[in-house]
Amino acid sequence: MRVAILRASVHHGCMRAVVYERYGSPDELELREVPRPDPGADDVVVEVVAASVNLSDWEGLRGDPAYARMAGPVRPSAGRRILGTDVAGRVAAVGANVTDFTVGDEVFGDIMPRYGTFAEYVAAPAASVVRIPRGLTFAQAAALPQAAAIATYAVSLARPGDRLLFNGAGGGSGSLAVQLAVAKGVHVTAVDNAGKLDFLRRLGADEVIDYRRDDFTRRGPFDVIVDVVARRSIFAYRRALAPGGRCVVVGGTTRAVLRMLTVGALLGVVSGTRLGVLIVHQVPAAFLPVAEQVARGELAIPIDGRYSLDAVPEALARHGRGEALGKVVVAVRDDPRGGPPLEPDRR
């Protein structure tokens, strides 16, 4: 699958970006020339070197679950037609109120609730980005912000000796959470499809479960359950928890998330367990410590593949099929910090 390229006359102030105007499959994506963004007073414009794919991008493309249609109930609004929130690149312009960055600084971050990093340039709140630690490539930096923040918050719920189960462990946040939890002395059960189980064992997981063959809610008990693809009932989660245990969901169906917010809170009061939604503040303080660990060689950030800008549909499709081992990266420009070249079939 290759993105359709719509060409227009090139002039100053234009850039290439992957755009979609309707919810649906990766076939809705088109590589277009669009106006380059200007910085707001508190923004920096980042010349994108690399971005990465998150579950929020796949959900935003499809408009499913329902909460993914915040960009517009029927179709994405005019200002939300470029996906991507994780970014690494160079500062190309700064807003009037920005004093922490200058043009040329190498930065990375998660610009959510904004989108737009699947493009050559993106306007980002200056507070959402931070300088890239020495020792990280742009691809590694782009793969970290959202995944590292989720992993950090998730692992903070467990204490040394606890039994933690992570459902959806083979993706970006899960692959980091497994490593962080093991290093903390937590017993980790990692759940994903069969194609990822060996990968999860290599990351240090104590036990692995293929969710297609084994219902993890009938295992345990677990002190902490983290589910990034929640689809099960509140009572199934409760069954798998130890007394006083905690279960949080990060993503999943609208029904599962709403029930966790309502019935889950009530059930927790009655049963002595805690069930809810993991609220993640995706700010530099949440992901920079993990990035520094990766830069020092203490953690790995598994990168499944690097795709060029015109191969974004392929990148999203691989992520959406649940095939990626770790993070899928979009390489918008050559990485001056190094890293492997793009694979021939991903240019």
C-alpha positions in Angstrom: 0.0 0.0 0.0 1.4 3.4 -0.9 0.0 6.8 -0.1 -1.5 8.8 -3.0 0.6 11.9 -3.7 -1.2 15.1 -4.7 1.2 17.6 -6.1 0.8 21.3 -6.2 3.2 24.1 -7.2 5.9 24.4 -4.7 6.4 27.8 -3.1 7.8 29.2 0.0 5.7 28.4 3.0 4.5 25.0 1.9 5.4 21.6 3.3 4.4 18.0 2.7 2.0 16.4 5.1 -0.1 13.2 5.3 -3.7 14.4 5.4 -7.1 12.6 5.8 -10.6 14.1 5.4 -12.7 11.1 6.3 -12.6 8.5 9.1 -11.7 5.1 7.8 -8.8 2.9 6.7 -5.2 3.9 5.8 -6.5 4.3 2.2 -8.0 7.6 3.3 -4.5 9.1 3.7 -3.0 11.4 1.1 0.4 13.0 0.9 -0.2 16.7 0.1 1.5 20.0 0.0 -0.1 22.3 2.6 0.7 25.6 4.2 3.6 25.5 6.7 2.5 26.4 10.2 3.5 29.6 11.9 4.2 29.6 15.7 1.7 31.0 18.2 3.1 33.2 20.9 3.9 30.2 23.1 4.8 27.8 20.4 7.9 26.5 18.6 7.7 25.3 15.0 9.6 22.0 14.7 11.3 20.8 11.5 10.3 17.2 11.9 13.1 14.6 11.6 11.1 11.7 13.0 7.6 10.9 14.4 6.1 7.8 15.8 2.8 6.0 15.6 0.6 5.6 18.7 -2.7 3.9 19.3 -4.3 7.4 19.4 -3.3 7.8 15.7 -4.9 4.5 14.7 -8.1 5.4 16.6 -8.1 8.9 15.3 -7.9 7.6 11.7 -10.7 5.2 12.1 -12.9 7.5 14.3 -13.4 4.5 16.6 -13.9 4.2 19.6 -16.4 7.1 19.8 -14.1 9.2 22.0 -11.6 9.2 19.1 -13.9 11.6 17.2 -12.9 14.6 19.3 -11.6 16.0 16.0 -15.1 16.1 14.7 -18.2 13.9 15.1 -18.7 13.2 11.3 -15.3 14.0 9.8 -12.1 15.4 11.2 -12.2 19.2 11.5 -10.1 21.4 9.2 -7.4 21.9 11.9 -7.1 18.2 12.8 -6.5 16.4 9.5 -2.9 15.6 10.1 -2.3 12.7 12.6 0.8 12.2 14.8 1.6 13.6 18.3 5.1 12.2 19.1 7.9 14.2 17.4 11.7 14.7 17.3 13.3 17.4 15.2 14.9 20.9 15.1 13.4 24.2 16.2 12.7 26.2 13.0 10.9 29.2 14.5 9.9 30.4 18.0 6.9 32.3 19.2 7.1 35.8 20.8 6.8 34.5 24.4 9.3 31.6 24.0 12.6 32.1 25.8 13.8 28.5 26.5 14.5 27.5 22.9 16.3 29.0 19.9 16.3 28.1 16.2 18.4 24.9 15.7 17.8 23.3 19.1 17.1 19.6 18.8 13.9 18.7 20.7 11.4 16.0 21.2 8.0 15.6 22.8 4.3 14.7 22.7 2.2 17.6 21.4 -1.1 16.1 22.4 -3.9 17.4 22.5 -2.6 18.8 19.3 -1.8 16.5 16.3 0.2 17.1 13.1 3.6 15.4 13.4 3.2 13.3 10.2 4.4 16.3 8.3 7.6 18.2 7.5 6.9 20.9 10.1 4.6 21.1 13.1 3.7 23.9 15.5 4.0 22.6 19.1 3.5 24.2 22.5 6.9 25.1 23.8 6.0 23.5 27.1 5.5 20.1 25.4 9.0 19.6 24.1 12.5 19.3 25.6 16.0 19.0 24.3 17.0 15.5 23.1 19.5 13.8 25.5 23.0 13.2 24.1 23.2 9.6 22.9 19.7 9.3 21.4 18.9 9.3 17.7 16.0 11.3 16.5 14.2 8.0 15.8 14.6 6.8 19.3 13.6 10.2 20.7 10.4 10.2 18.6 9.5 6.8 19.8 9.6 7.7 23.5 7.3 10.5 24.7 3.8 9.0 24.8 5.0 5.4 25.4 7.4 6.4 28.2 4.9 8.5 30.0 2.3 5.7 30.0 4.9 3.2 31.1 6.1 5.4 33.9 2.7 6.0 35.3 1.7 2.3 35.0 4.8 1.0 36.7 4.4 3.6 39.5 1.3 1.7 40.6 3.3 -1.4 41.5 5.7 -2.0 44.4 8.7 -4.4 44.5 7.4 -8.0 44.8 3.9 -7.1 43.4 2.4 -9.2 40.5 1.7 -6.9 37.6 -0.2 -7.9 34.4 0.1 -5.7 31.3 -2.3 -6.3 28.5 -1.1 -5.1 25.1 2.5 -5.4 26.3 4.1 -5.8 22.9 3.6 -2.2 21.8 5.6 0.9 22.7 4.3 1.6 26.2 4.2 -2.1 27.2 7.7 -2.9 26.0 9.0 -0.1 28.2 6.7 -0.9 31.1 8.0 -4.5 31.1 11.6 -3.4 31.4 10.9 -0.8 34.1 8.8 -3.2 36.2 11.4 -6.0 36.0 14.1 -3.5 37.1 11.9 -2.5 40.0 11.6 -6.0 41.2 8.0 -6.5 40.1 6.8 -9.9 38.8 5.5 -9.2 35.3 2.9 -11.1 33.2 2.9 -9.8 29.7 -0.2 -10.3 27.5 -0.3 -10.0 23.7 -0.7 -12.1 20.6 1.4 -15.2 20.0 3.7 -13.5 17.5 5.0 -11.2 20.3 5.6 -13.7 23.2 9.2 -14.4 22.4 9.9 -10.7 22.1 8.3 -10.1 25.6 10.4 -12.9 27.1 13.5 -11.2 25.8 12.5 -8.0 27.5 12.4 -9.8 30.8 8.7 -10.8 31.3 8.4 -13.5 33.9 5.3 -15.0 32.2 3.6 -14.4 28.9 0.0 -15.0 27.7 -1.4 -15.2 24.2 -4.8 -13.4 24.7 -6.2 -15.3 21.7 -5.9 -18.6 23.5 -6.0 -17.8 27.2 -8.3 -15.4 29.1 -5.9 -13.6 31.4 -8.8 -12.6 33.8 -9.0 -16.2 34.8 -5.3 -16.1 35.9 -3.7 -14.4 38.8 -4.4 -13.0 41.3 -2.6 -9.8 40.3 -1.8 -6.8 42.5 -1.9 -4.5 39.4 -3.5 -4.9 36.0 -2.8 -2.4 33.2 -4.9 -2.7 30.0 -4.2 -0.5 27.0 -6.8 -2.3 24.8 -9.6 -2.8 27.3 -12.6 -4.9 26.2 -13.4 -7.0 29.2 -16.1 -6.6 31.8 -15.6 -4.9 35.1 -16.3 -8.1 36.9 -13.7 -10.1 34.9 -11.1 -7.6 35.9 -12.2 -7.8 39.5 -12.0 -11.6 39.4 -8.3 -11.4 38.5 -7.3 -8.9 41.2 -5.8 -9.8 44.5 -7.4 -8.2 47.6 -6.7 -4.5 47.6 -5.4 -4.8 44.0 -5.7 -2.1 41.3 -6.8 -2.2 37.7 -6.5 0.7 35.3 -7.2 1.0 31.6 -5.5 3.3 29.2 -7.5 2.7 26.0 -10.1 0.4 24.7 -13.8 0.4 23.7 -15.9 3.3 24.8 -18.1 1.0 26.8 -15.2 -0.5 28.7 -13.8 2.9 29.5 -17.1 4.4 30.6 -17.9 1.3 32.8 -14.5 1.6 34.4 -15.2 5.2 35.3 -18.7 4.5 36.7 -19.4 0.9 37.7 -15.7 0.3 38.4 -15.5 3.1 40.9 -18.6 1.8 42.7 -17.4 -1.9 42.6 -14.1 -0.8 44.1 -15.8 0.7 47.1 -17.7 -2.5 47.7 -14.9 -5.0 47.1 -11.9 -3.2 48.4 -10.1 -3.2 45.0 -9.5 -0.1 42.9 -10.6 0.1 39.3 -10.4 3.1 37.0 -8.8 4.9 34.1 -5.1 5.7 34.1 -4.7 9.5 33.7 -1.4 10.3 32.0 0.1 13.8 31.9 2.1 13.7 28.8 4.6 16.4 29.8 8.4 16.2 29.5 8.8 15.4 33.2 6.9 12.2 32.6 9.0 10.9 29.8 12.4 12.6 30.1 13.8 10.3 32.9 13.1 7.2 30.7 14.7 8.9 27.7 17.8 9.5 29.8 17.8 5.8 30.8 17.7 4.8 27.2 20.5 7.2 26.3 22.6 5.6 29.1 21.9 2.1 27.8 19.9 1.1 30.8 16.7 0.5 28.8 15.9 -0.4 25.2 13.3 1.4 23.1 12.4 -1.4 20.6 11.8 0.1 17.1 9.8 -2.2 14.9 10.5 -0.3 11.6 11.2 3.1 10.1 8.8 4.3 7.3 9.2 7.3 5.1 6.5 10.0 5.0 4.8 8.6 1.9 4.6 5.2 3.6 2.6 6.4 6.6 -0.4 4.3 5.5 1.7 1.2 5.7 3.0 2.2 9.1 -0.5 2.8 10.5 -1.7 -0.5 9.0 1.0 -2.5 10.6 0.3 -0.9 14.0 -3.4 -1.4 13.6 -3.0 -5.1 12.8 -1.2 -5.5 16.0 2.0 -6.8 14.3 4.5 -4.2 15.6 7.1 -5.2 18.1 7.6 -2.0 20.0 7.3 1.3 18.2 6.7 2.1 14.5 8.7 5.3 13.5 8.1 7.7 10.6 11.4 9.0 9.3 10.6 12.3 7.7 14.2 13.4 7.1 17.6 11.8 7.3 18.7 11.4 10.9 21.8 13.4 11.6 22.3 11.5 14.9 22.7 8.2 13.1 20.6 5.1 13.0 20.0 2.4 10.3 18.8 3.5 6.9 15.2 3.1 5.8 14.4 -0.4 4.6 13.9 -0.4 0.8 10.3 -1.4 1.0 9.5 1.3 3.5 10.7 4.3 1.5 
